[in-house]
C-alpha cells in the first residue's frame, strides 16, 4: 500500500514537474499566459463588436434595398399615372374640339336657306319668272320673318348695271316679305329693260331677328323654258 501511494505520489510529482517545466519553457520563450488570456478576451470582444456592426450593416442594406424597390415601384406607378392623365387630357381635348365645332356650326348656321333657284322664261319678251324656296333648317318650330332682296347684275350699253325689284318692274317694294315656319315658295316676275344683258342674280335673305346675319347667294343667269 505504501509502495502504491509512493508510486502515485512520484507520478503526480512528475506531472507537476513536467507542467512547471512546460510553463517555464513557454515563459522563457516569451509567452505570457495572462497577456494571452487578455488578448483572447479583447479579440473575443472585438469579434462581437464586428458581428454587431455586420448585423447593423445588413439591416441598413435591407432597408436601402426595400427603399430602392419602393422607389422603383413609385416611379413606375407615377409614370403610369402620368401616361393615363396625358391620354385622358388628349381625349378630353378631342371631345372639346368636337363639341366646339358643333356649337360653332350651330351658332353660325343660317336661319333661312335658299333652295331650288330657277329662272323661267315667259311668253313675253324680256319677261321672266324667278322661282326659289326658302326653308328653315335650324328651328322649324319657330316662325321666321324678314324680307328677300333680289338684284340682277348685268350690262347695258357696255356699262355694268344693277337692277332691284323696283327697277325690274316687279313688286312696288324693293324686298319680298316672308313669314313661315317650315318653308315658303316664291315666284316673282321681272321685266328686263331693252338692251340690258343679264349676267347673274343675287338673292339676299334678311331676317328680322336681331343678331342673325343676312344670307346671300349668287346664281348665273341661266333661263329654263316655262
mmCIF file of C-alpha atoms in Angstrom:
data_model
loop_
_atom_site.group_PDB
_atom_site.id
_atom_site.type_symbol
_atom_site.label_atom_id
_atom_site.label_comp_id
_atom_site.label_asym_id
_atom_site.label_seq_id
_atom_site.Cartn_x
_atom_site.Cartn_y
_atom_site.Cartn_z
ATOM 1 C CA UNK A 1 0.000 0.000 0.000
ATOM 2 C CA UNK A 2 2.812 2.364 0.890
ATOM 3 C CA UNK A 3 4.557 1.412 -2.289
ATOM 4 C CA UNK A 4 1.494 2.184 -4.360
ATOM 5 C CA UNK A 5 0.999 5.524 -2.650
ATOM 6 C CA UNK A 6 4.656 6.333 -3.174
ATOM 7 C CA UNK A 7 4.476 5.466 -6.851
ATOM 8 C CA UNK A 8 1.329 7.580 -7.290
ATOM 9 C CA UNK A 9 2.946 10.464 -5.460
ATOM 10 C CA UNK A 10 6.009 10.182 -7.637
ATOM 11 C CA UNK A 11 3.882 10.188 -10.780
ATOM 12 C CA UNK A 12 1.927 13.206 -9.571
ATOM 13 C CA UNK A 13 5.090 14.991 -8.663
ATOM 14 C CA UNK A 14 6.492 14.137 -12.087
ATOM 15 C CA UNK A 15 3.453 15.562 -13.795
ATOM 16 C CA UNK A 16 3.737 18.719 -11.732
ATOM 17 C CA UNK A 17 7.396 18.995 -12.555
ATOM 18 C CA UNK A 18 6.659 18.474 -16.234
ATOM 19 C CA UNK A 19 3.906 21.132 -16.201
ATOM 20 C CA UNK A 20 6.157 23.572 -14.370
ATOM 21 C CA UNK A 21 8.922 22.838 -16.844
ATOM 22 C CA UNK A 22 6.420 23.357 -19.714
ATOM 23 C CA UNK A 23 5.237 26.649 -18.321
ATOM 24 C CA UNK A 24 8.808 27.721 -17.587
ATOM 25 C CA UNK A 25 9.741 26.875 -21.156
ATOM 26 C CA UNK A 26 6.926 28.961 -22.549
ATOM 27 C CA UNK A 27 7.740 31.808 -20.177
ATOM 28 C CA UNK A 28 11.371 31.548 -21.139
ATOM 29 C CA UNK A 29 10.323 31.724 -24.801
ATOM 30 C CA UNK A 30 8.402 34.961 -24.126
ATOM 31 C CA UNK A 31 4.913 33.517 -23.675
ATOM 32 C CA UNK A 32 2.772 35.267 -21.103
ATOM 33 C CA UNK A 33 -0.358 33.363 -20.204
ATOM 34 C CA UNK A 34 -2.098 36.319 -18.602
ATOM 35 C CA UNK A 35 -1.352 38.547 -21.593
ATOM 36 C CA UNK A 36 -2.531 35.810 -23.938
ATOM 37 C CA UNK A 37 -5.766 35.462 -21.983
ATOM 38 C CA UNK A 38 -6.200 39.233 -22.058
ATOM 39 C CA UNK A 39 -5.604 39.322 -25.831
ATOM 40 C CA UNK A 40 -8.090 36.487 -26.295
ATOM 41 C CA UNK A 41 -10.703 38.367 -24.314
ATOM 42 C CA UNK A 42 -10.050 41.523 -26.346
ATOM 43 C CA UNK A 43 -10.256 39.582 -29.606
ATOM 44 C CA UNK A 44 -13.483 37.944 -28.490
ATOM 45 C CA UNK A 45 -14.921 41.358 -27.622
ATOM 46 C CA UNK A 46 -13.739 42.754 -30.948
ATOM 47 C CA UNK A 47 -15.341 39.864 -32.808
ATOM 48 C CA UNK A 48 -18.614 40.513 -31.016
ATOM 49 C CA UNK A 49 -18.484 44.203 -31.899
ATOM 50 C CA UNK A 50 -17.689 43.405 -35.527
ATOM 51 C CA UNK A 51 -20.511 40.878 -35.636
ATOM 52 C CA UNK A 52 -22.914 43.517 -34.243
ATOM 53 C CA UNK A 53 -21.721 46.089 -36.789
ATOM 54 C CA UNK A 54 -22.111 43.494 -39.525
ATOM 55 C CA UNK A 55 -25.694 42.850 -38.459
ATOM 56 C CA UNK A 56 -26.403 46.608 -38.427
ATOM 57 C CA UNK A 57 -24.914 46.983 -41.905
ATOM 58 C CA UNK A 58 -27.042 44.103 -43.152
ATOM 59 C CA UNK A 59 -30.144 45.711 -41.669
ATOM 60 C CA UNK A 60 -29.286 49.055 -43.297
ATOM 61 C CA UNK A 61 -28.643 47.285 -46.593
ATOM 62 C CA UNK A 62 -32.014 45.562 -46.363
ATOM 63 C CA UNK A 63 -33.705 48.909 -45.631
ATOM 64 C CA UNK A 64 -31.942 50.552 -48.567
ATOM 65 C CA UNK A 65 -32.924 47.704 -50.863
ATOM 66 C CA UNK A 66 -36.526 47.946 -49.680
ATOM 67 C CA UNK A 67 -36.441 51.721 -50.227
ATOM 68 C CA UNK A 68 -34.956 51.270 -53.688
ATOM 69 C CA UNK A 69 -37.620 48.740 -54.662
ATOM 70 C CA UNK A 70 -40.297 51.040 -53.247
ATOM 71 C CA UNK A 71 -38.914 53.996 -55.187
ATOM 72 C CA UNK A 72 -38.852 51.950 -58.383
ATOM 73 C CA UNK A 73 -42.463 50.931 -57.869
ATOM 74 C CA UNK A 74 -43.453 54.501 -57.049
ATOM 75 C CA UNK A 75 -41.698 55.790 -60.183
ATOM 76 C CA UNK A 76 -43.382 53.126 -62.289
ATOM 77 C CA UNK A 77 -46.763 53.939 -60.759
ATOM 78 C CA UNK A 78 -46.141 57.659 -61.226
ATOM 79 C CA UNK A 79 -45.165 57.125 -64.874
ATOM 80 C CA UNK A 80 -48.275 55.035 -65.464
ATOM 81 C CA UNK A 81 -50.471 57.656 -63.788
ATOM 82 C CA UNK A 82 -48.896 60.439 -65.847
ATOM 83 C CA UNK A 83 -49.454 58.419 -69.031
ATOM 84 C CA UNK A 84 -53.110 57.842 -68.147
ATOM 85 C CA UNK A 85 -53.608 61.532 -67.347
ATOM 86 C CA UNK A 86 -51.988 62.561 -70.619
ATOM 87 C CA UNK A 87 -54.221 60.150 -72.547
ATOM 88 C CA UNK A 88 -57.272 61.466 -70.681
ATOM 89 C CA UNK A 89 -56.306 65.071 -71.436
ATOM 90 C CA UNK A 90 -55.844 64.179 -75.120
ATOM 91 C CA UNK A 91 -59.288 62.525 -75.236
ATOM 92 C CA UNK A 92 -60.907 65.464 -73.484
ATOM 93 C CA UNK A 93 -59.184 67.887 -75.865
ATOM 94 C CA UNK A 94 -60.544 65.944 -78.833
ATOM 95 C CA UNK A 95 -64.035 65.877 -77.298
ATOM 96 C CA UNK A 96 -63.817 69.597 -76.521
ATOM 97 C CA UNK A 97 -62.745 70.406 -80.082
ATOM 98 C CA UNK A 98 -65.582 68.241 -81.407
ATOM 99 C CA UNK A 99 -68.239 69.916 -79.260
ATOM 100 C CA UNK A 100 -66.802 73.351 -80.013
ATOM 101 C CA UNK A 101 -67.159 72.563 -83.687
ATOM 102 C CA UNK A 102 -70.775 71.524 -83.159
ATOM 103 C CA UNK A 103 -71.517 74.641 -81.128
ATOM 104 C CA UNK A 104 -69.814 76.867 -83.695
ATOM 105 C CA UNK A 105 -71.666 75.154 -86.510
ATOM 106 C CA UNK A 106 -74.967 75.628 -84.746
ATOM 107 C CA UNK A 107 -74.109 79.220 -83.870
ATOM 108 C CA UNK A 108 -73.153 80.024 -87.447
ATOM 109 C CA UNK A 109 -75.959 78.039 -89.026
ATOM 110 C CA UNK A 110 -78.150 80.173 -91.218
ATOM 111 C CA UNK A 111 -81.668 80.738 -90.016
ATOM 112 C CA UNK A 112 -83.021 80.520 -93.574
ATOM 113 C CA UNK A 113 -81.586 78.793 -96.648
ATOM 114 C CA UNK A 114 -82.269 79.362 -100.325
ATOM 115 C CA UNK A 115 -83.080 76.258 -102.350
ATOM 116 C CA UNK A 116 -84.134 75.296 -105.888
ATOM 117 C CA UNK A 117 -83.462 78.626 -107.556
ATOM 118 C CA UNK A 118 -84.534 78.720 -111.222
ATOM 119 C CA UNK A 119 -85.136 81.314 -113.945
ATOM 120 C CA UNK A 120 -88.088 80.580 -116.251
ATOM 121 C CA UNK A 121 -88.930 82.321 -119.489
ATOM 122 C CA UNK A 122 -92.436 83.510 -120.308
ATOM 123 C CA UNK A 123 -94.390 84.223 -123.460
ATOM 124 C CA UNK A 124 -93.437 87.904 -123.211
ATOM 125 C CA UNK A 125 -90.013 89.003 -124.365
ATOM 126 C CA UNK A 126 -87.659 90.248 -121.686
ATOM 127 C CA UNK A 127 -90.159 88.980 -119.093
ATOM 128 C CA UNK A 128 -89.029 86.209 -116.706
ATOM 129 C CA UNK A 129 -90.153 84.426 -113.610
ATOM 130 C CA UNK A 130 -87.743 83.749 -110.725
ATOM 131 C CA UNK A 131 -88.533 80.655 -108.718
ATOM 132 C CA UNK A 132 -86.954 79.665 -105.404
ATOM 133 C CA UNK A 133 -87.812 78.271 -101.984
ATOM 134 C CA UNK A 134 -86.839 79.446 -98.519
ATOM 135 C CA UNK A 135 -86.508 76.771 -95.823
ATOM 136 C CA UNK A 136 -85.747 76.940 -92.114
ATOM 137 C CA UNK A 137 -83.223 74.200 -91.232
ATOM 138 C CA UNK A 138 -82.396 75.106 -87.615
ATOM 139 C CA UNK A 139 -85.572 75.568 -85.551
ATOM 140 C CA UNK A 140 -88.624 74.695 -87.622
ATOM 141 C CA UNK A 141 -90.834 75.088 -84.535
ATOM 142 C CA UNK A 142 -90.367 78.879 -84.692
ATOM 143 C CA UNK A 143 -91.774 81.252 -87.285
ATOM 144 C CA UNK A 144 -89.168 83.283 -89.154
ATOM 145 C CA UNK A 145 -89.889 86.647 -90.673
ATOM 146 C CA UNK A 146 -87.975 89.028 -92.876
ATOM 147 C CA UNK A 147 -87.502 90.167 -96.430
ATOM 148 C CA UNK A 148 -85.854 88.972 -99.654
ATOM 149 C CA UNK A 149 -83.832 91.357 -101.775
ATOM 150 C CA UNK A 150 -83.179 90.456 -105.423
ATOM 151 C CA UNK A 151 -80.551 92.164 -107.565
ATOM 152 C CA UNK A 152 -79.978 91.343 -111.246
ATOM 153 C CA UNK A 153 -76.469 92.249 -112.378
ATOM 154 C CA UNK A 154 -75.511 92.752 -115.991
ATOM 155 C CA UNK A 155 -74.538 95.385 -118.541
ATOM 156 C CA UNK A 156 -76.357 97.936 -120.692
ATOM 157 C CA UNK A 157 -74.658 99.888 -123.386
ATOM 158 C CA UNK A 158 -71.332 98.395 -122.401
ATOM 159 C CA UNK A 159 -71.637 99.604 -118.804
ATOM 160 C CA UNK A 160 -72.261 97.453 -115.709
ATOM 161 C CA UNK A 161 -75.701 97.858 -114.204
ATOM 162 C CA UNK A 162 -77.517 96.509 -111.131
ATOM 163 C CA UNK A 163 -81.322 96.422 -111.008
ATOM 164 C CA UNK A 164 -83.509 95.702 -107.966
ATOM 165 C CA UNK A 165 -87.120 94.546 -107.958
ATOM 166 C CA UNK A 166 -88.431 98.092 -108.217
ATOM 167 C CA UNK A 167 -86.353 98.768 -111.330
ATOM 168 C CA UNK A 168 -87.290 95.381 -112.767
ATOM 169 C CA UNK A 169 -90.994 96.241 -112.759
ATOM 170 C CA UNK A 170 -91.846 93.783 -110.056
ATOM 171 C CA UNK A 171 -93.496 94.497 -106.749
ATOM 172 C CA UNK A 172 -93.600 98.088 -105.543
ATOM 173 C CA UNK A 173 -91.367 97.218 -102.571
ATOM 174 C CA UNK A 174 -87.674 96.509 -103.101
ATOM 175 C CA UNK A 175 -87.962 93.384 -100.897
ATOM 176 C CA UNK A 176 -90.269 90.382 -100.846
ATOM 177 C CA UNK A 177 -91.622 89.838 -97.315
ATOM 178 C CA UNK A 178 -91.691 86.315 -95.863
ATOM 179 C CA UNK A 179 -93.129 84.681 -92.771
ATOM 180 C CA UNK A 180 -93.146 80.902 -92.447
ATOM 181 C CA UNK A 181 -92.291 78.021 -90.142
ATOM 182 C CA UNK A 182 -91.028 75.258 -92.445
ATOM 183 C CA UNK A 183 -90.690 76.661 -95.978
ATOM 184 C CA UNK A 184 -92.150 79.172 -98.423
ATOM 185 C CA UNK A 185 -92.115 79.252 -102.231
ATOM 186 C CA UNK A 186 -91.529 82.426 -104.212
ATOM 187 C CA UNK A 187 -92.058 83.187 -107.916
ATOM 188 C CA UNK A 188 -91.648 86.916 -108.577
ATOM 189 C CA UNK A 189 -91.781 88.121 -112.182
ATOM 190 C CA UNK A 190 -89.289 90.626 -113.562
ATOM 191 C CA UNK A 191 -89.022 92.544 -116.811
ATOM 192 C CA UNK A 192 -85.573 93.427 -118.123
ATOM 193 C CA UNK A 193 -85.029 96.787 -119.837
ATOM 194 C CA UNK A 194 -84.306 96.839 -123.550
ATOM 195 C CA UNK A 195 -80.619 96.361 -124.279
ATOM 196 C CA UNK A 196 -79.900 95.017 -120.822
ATOM 197 C CA UNK A 197 -77.802 91.821 -120.824
ATOM 198 C CA UNK A 198 -78.188 89.920 -117.521
ATOM 199 C CA UNK A 199 -75.225 88.018 -116.078
ATOM 200 C CA UNK A 200 -76.184 86.890 -112.587
ATOM 201 C CA UNK A 201 -78.873 87.162 -109.935
ATOM 202 C CA UNK A 202 -78.036 87.829 -106.285
ATOM 203 C CA UNK A 203 -80.607 86.878 -103.660
ATOM 204 C CA UNK A 204 -80.222 88.229 -100.110
ATOM 205 C CA UNK A 205 -82.406 86.958 -97.280
ATOM 206 C CA UNK A 206 -82.680 89.323 -94.305
ATOM 207 C CA UNK A 207 -84.168 88.098 -91.029
ATOM 208 C CA UNK A 208 -85.935 90.401 -88.621
ATOM 209 C CA UNK A 209 -84.427 88.603 -85.638
ATOM 210 C CA UNK A 210 -81.529 90.506 -84.081
ATOM 211 C CA UNK A 211 -78.065 89.012 -84.366
ATOM 212 C CA UNK A 212 -78.839 86.957 -87.493
ATOM 213 C CA UNK A 213 -76.577 87.708 -90.429
ATOM 214 C CA UNK A 214 -78.164 88.012 -93.894
ATOM 215 C CA UNK A 215 -77.842 85.057 -96.264
ATOM 216 C CA UNK A 216 -76.611 85.983 -99.751
ATOM 217 C CA UNK A 217 -76.398 83.646 -102.735
ATOM 218 C CA UNK A 218 -75.500 84.473 -106.367
ATOM 219 C CA UNK A 219 -76.644 82.486 -109.421
ATOM 220 C CA UNK A 220 -75.598 82.745 -113.039
ATOM 221 C CA UNK A 221 -78.342 83.903 -115.396
ATOM 222 C CA UNK A 222 -79.493 80.653 -116.943
ATOM 223 C CA UNK A 223 -83.039 80.518 -118.278
ATOM 224 C CA UNK A 224 -85.236 77.406 -118.295
ATOM 225 C CA UNK A 225 -88.185 77.060 -120.628
ATOM 226 C CA UNK A 226 -91.536 77.797 -118.984
#
